[in-house]
CSV table of C-alpha atoms in Angstrom, one decimal:
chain,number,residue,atom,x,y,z
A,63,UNK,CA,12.0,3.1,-9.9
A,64,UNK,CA,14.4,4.5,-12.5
A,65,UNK,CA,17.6,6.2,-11.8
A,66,UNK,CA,19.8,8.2,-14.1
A,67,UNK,CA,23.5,8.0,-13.9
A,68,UNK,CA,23.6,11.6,-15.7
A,69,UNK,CA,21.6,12.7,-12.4
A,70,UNK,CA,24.0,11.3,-9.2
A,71,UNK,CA,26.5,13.8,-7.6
A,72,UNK,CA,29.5,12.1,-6.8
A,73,UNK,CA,28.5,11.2,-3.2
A,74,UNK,CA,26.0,9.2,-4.7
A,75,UNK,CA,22.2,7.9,-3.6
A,76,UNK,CA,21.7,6.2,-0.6
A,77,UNK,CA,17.8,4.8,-1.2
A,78,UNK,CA,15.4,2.3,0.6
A,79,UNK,CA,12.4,1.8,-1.4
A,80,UNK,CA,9.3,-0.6,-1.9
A,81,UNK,CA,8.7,-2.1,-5.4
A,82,UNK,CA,5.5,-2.7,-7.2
A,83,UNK,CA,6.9,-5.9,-9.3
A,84,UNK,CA,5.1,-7.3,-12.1
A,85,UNK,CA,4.3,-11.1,-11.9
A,86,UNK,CA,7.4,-12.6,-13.6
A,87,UNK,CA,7.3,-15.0,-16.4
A,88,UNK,CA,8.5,-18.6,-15.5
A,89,UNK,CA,8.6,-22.1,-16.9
A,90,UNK,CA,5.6,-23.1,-19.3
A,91,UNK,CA,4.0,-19.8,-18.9
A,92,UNK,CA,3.7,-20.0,-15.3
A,93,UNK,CA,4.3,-16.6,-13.2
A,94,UNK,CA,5.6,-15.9,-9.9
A,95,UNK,CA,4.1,-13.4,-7.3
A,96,UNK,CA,6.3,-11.1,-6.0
A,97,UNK,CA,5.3,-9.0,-2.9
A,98,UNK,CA,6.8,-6.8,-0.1
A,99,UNK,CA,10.1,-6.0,-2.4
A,100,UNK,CA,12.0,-3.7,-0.9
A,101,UNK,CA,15.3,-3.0,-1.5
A,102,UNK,CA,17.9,-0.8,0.1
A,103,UNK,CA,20.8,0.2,-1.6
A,104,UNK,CA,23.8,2.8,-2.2
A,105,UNK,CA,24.6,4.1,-6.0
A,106,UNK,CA,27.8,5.4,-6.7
A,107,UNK,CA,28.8,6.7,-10.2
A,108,UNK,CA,31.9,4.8,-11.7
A,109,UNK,CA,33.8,4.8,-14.4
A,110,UNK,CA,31.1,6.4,-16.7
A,111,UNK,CA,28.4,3.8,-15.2
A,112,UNK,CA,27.3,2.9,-12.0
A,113,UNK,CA,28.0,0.2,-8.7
A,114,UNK,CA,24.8,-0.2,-6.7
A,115,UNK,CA,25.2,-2.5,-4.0
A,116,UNK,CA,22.6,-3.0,-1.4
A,117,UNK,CA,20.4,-5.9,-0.3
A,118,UNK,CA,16.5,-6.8,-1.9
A,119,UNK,CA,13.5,-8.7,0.6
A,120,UNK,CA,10.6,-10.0,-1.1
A,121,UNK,CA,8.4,-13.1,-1.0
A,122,UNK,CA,8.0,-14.6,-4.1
A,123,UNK,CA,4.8,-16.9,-4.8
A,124,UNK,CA,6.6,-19.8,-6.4
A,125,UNK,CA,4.6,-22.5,-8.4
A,126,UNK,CA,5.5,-26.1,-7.0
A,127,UNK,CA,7.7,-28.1,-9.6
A,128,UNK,CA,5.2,-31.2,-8.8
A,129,UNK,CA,1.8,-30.0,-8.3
A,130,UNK,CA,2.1,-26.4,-9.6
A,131,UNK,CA,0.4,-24.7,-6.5
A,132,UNK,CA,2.0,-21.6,-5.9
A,133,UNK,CA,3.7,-21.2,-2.4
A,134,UNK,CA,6.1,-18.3,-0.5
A,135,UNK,CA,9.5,-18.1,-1.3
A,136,UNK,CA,11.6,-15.6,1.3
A,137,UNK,CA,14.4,-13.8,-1.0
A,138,UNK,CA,16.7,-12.0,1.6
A,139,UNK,CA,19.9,-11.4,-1.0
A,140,UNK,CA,22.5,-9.4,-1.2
A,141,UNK,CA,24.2,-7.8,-4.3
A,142,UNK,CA,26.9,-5.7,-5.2
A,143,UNK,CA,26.7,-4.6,-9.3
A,144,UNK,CA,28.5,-2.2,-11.9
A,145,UNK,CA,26.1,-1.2,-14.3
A,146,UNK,CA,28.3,0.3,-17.6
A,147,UNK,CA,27.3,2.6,-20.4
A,148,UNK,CA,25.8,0.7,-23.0
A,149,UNK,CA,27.7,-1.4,-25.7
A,150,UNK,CA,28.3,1.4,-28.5
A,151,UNK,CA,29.1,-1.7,-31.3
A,152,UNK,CA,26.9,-4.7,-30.0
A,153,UNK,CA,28.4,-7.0,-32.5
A,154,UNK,CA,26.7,-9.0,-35.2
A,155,UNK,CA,24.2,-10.8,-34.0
A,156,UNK,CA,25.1,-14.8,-33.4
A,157,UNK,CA,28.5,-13.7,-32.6
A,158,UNK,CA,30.3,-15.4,-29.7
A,159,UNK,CA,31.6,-13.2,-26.8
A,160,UNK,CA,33.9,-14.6,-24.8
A,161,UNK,CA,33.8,-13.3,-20.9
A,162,UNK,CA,36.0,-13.4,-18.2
A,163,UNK,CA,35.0,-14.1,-14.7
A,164,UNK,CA,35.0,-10.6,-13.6
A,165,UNK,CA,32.2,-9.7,-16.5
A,166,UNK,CA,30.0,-12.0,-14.3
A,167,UNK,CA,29.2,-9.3,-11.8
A,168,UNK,CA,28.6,-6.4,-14.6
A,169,UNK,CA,25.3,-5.6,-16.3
A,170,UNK,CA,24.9,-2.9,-18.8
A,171,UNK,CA,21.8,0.5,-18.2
A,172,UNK,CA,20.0,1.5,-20.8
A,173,UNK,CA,20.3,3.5,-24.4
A,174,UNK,CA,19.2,6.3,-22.0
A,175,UNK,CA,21.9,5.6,-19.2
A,176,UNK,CA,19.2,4.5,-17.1
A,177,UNK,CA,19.1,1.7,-14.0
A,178,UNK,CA,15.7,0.2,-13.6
A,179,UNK,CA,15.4,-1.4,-10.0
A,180,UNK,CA,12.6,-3.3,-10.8
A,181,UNK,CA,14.5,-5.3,-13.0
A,182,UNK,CA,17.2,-5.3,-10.9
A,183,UNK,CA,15.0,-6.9,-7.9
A,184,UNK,CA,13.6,-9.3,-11.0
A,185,UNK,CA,17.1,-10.5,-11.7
A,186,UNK,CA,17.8,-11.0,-7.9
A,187,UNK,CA,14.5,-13.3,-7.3
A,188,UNK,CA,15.4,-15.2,-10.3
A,189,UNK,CA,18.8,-15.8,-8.8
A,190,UNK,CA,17.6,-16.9,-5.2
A,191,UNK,CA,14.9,-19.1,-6.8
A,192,UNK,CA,16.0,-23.1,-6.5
A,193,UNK,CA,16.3,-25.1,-9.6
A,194,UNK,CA,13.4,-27.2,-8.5
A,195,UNK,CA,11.0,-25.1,-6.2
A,196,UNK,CA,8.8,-27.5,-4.0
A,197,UNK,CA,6.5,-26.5,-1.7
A,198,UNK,CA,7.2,-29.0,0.5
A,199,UNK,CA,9.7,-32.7,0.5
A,200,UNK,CA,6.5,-34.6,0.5
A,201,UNK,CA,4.6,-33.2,-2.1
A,202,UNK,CA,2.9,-35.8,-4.2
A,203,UNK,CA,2.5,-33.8,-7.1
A,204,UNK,CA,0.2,-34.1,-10.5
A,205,UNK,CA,-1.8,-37.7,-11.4
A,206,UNK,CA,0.4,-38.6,-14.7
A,207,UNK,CA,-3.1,-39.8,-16.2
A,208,UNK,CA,-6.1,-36.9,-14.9
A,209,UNK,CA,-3.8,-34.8,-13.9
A,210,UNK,CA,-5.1,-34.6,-10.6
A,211,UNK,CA,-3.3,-32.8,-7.5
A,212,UNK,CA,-2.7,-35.5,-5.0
A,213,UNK,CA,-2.3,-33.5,-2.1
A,214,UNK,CA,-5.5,-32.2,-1.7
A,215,UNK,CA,-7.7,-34.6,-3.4
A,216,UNK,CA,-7.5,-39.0,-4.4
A,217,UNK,CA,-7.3,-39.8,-7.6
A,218,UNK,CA,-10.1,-41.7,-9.3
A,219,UNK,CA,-8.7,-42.5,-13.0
A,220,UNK,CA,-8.9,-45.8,-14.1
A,221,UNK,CA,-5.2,-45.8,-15.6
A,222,UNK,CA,-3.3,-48.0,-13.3
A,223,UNK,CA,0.7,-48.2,-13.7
């Protein structure tokens, strides 16, 4: 869903919608699964931009970090953005911008002024996600030989450690 800062009055949008999300790319060309996003959310126009702030609910089908079987992943987060007019002078590119801590809670729309909540609910499962998603403590993970997943099934490779 696509909303257009040109378009809000100044009361704003008050939404609660359900996403269709793309699988998003991850690690080694592995995706994630994302179903039942829905996000709820109020949009306000500021300071030429926007703040949306609001709360996203998805599962995300997250592949194990040992044995690469994808399992759910409950996102329940809440956010609270300014989105501002795009950068008119971007800056050469390889040029180091220095922010300050306050920049960490600002994202920029599009060319078009333009918020995409898709990508917004993207960002926000790629923020809840853990560093090293397991499905479970004890997973055994990938044979380092056959490559064999030793939850489900024994290895029989004659490579011994």
């Amino acid at each position: 869903m696509i909303v257009r800062a040109g378009d809000l009055q100044p009361e704003g949008l008050l939404l609660g919608e359900q996403l269709e999300l793309e699988p998003l790319g991850y690690d080694g060309g592995l995706e994630i699964g994302v179903v039942g996003a829905a996000v709820k959310a109020r949009i306000l126009p500021s300071r030429g931009g926007l703040v949306c702030s609001g709360r996203l609910e998805a599962t995300a089908l997250v592949p194990c970090s040992r044995c690469l079987e994808p399992y759910s992943f409950p996102v329940a987060r809440d956010f609270d953005l300014v989105y501002l007019p795009p950068p008119q002078d971007p800056g050469e590119a390889g040029q180091e911008l220095q922010i300050t801590r306050d920049d960490l809670d600002v994202a920029y729309l599009t060319q078009e002024r333009e918020l995409d909540l898709n990508g917004l609910a993207a960002e926000q499962i790629y923020l809840a996600l853990p560093m090293k998603p397991l499905c479970s403590e004890e997973c055994r993970g990938l044979c380092q030989f056959c490559g064999c997943n030793l939850n489900t099934e024994l290895c029989r490779c004659s490579v011994t450690a």
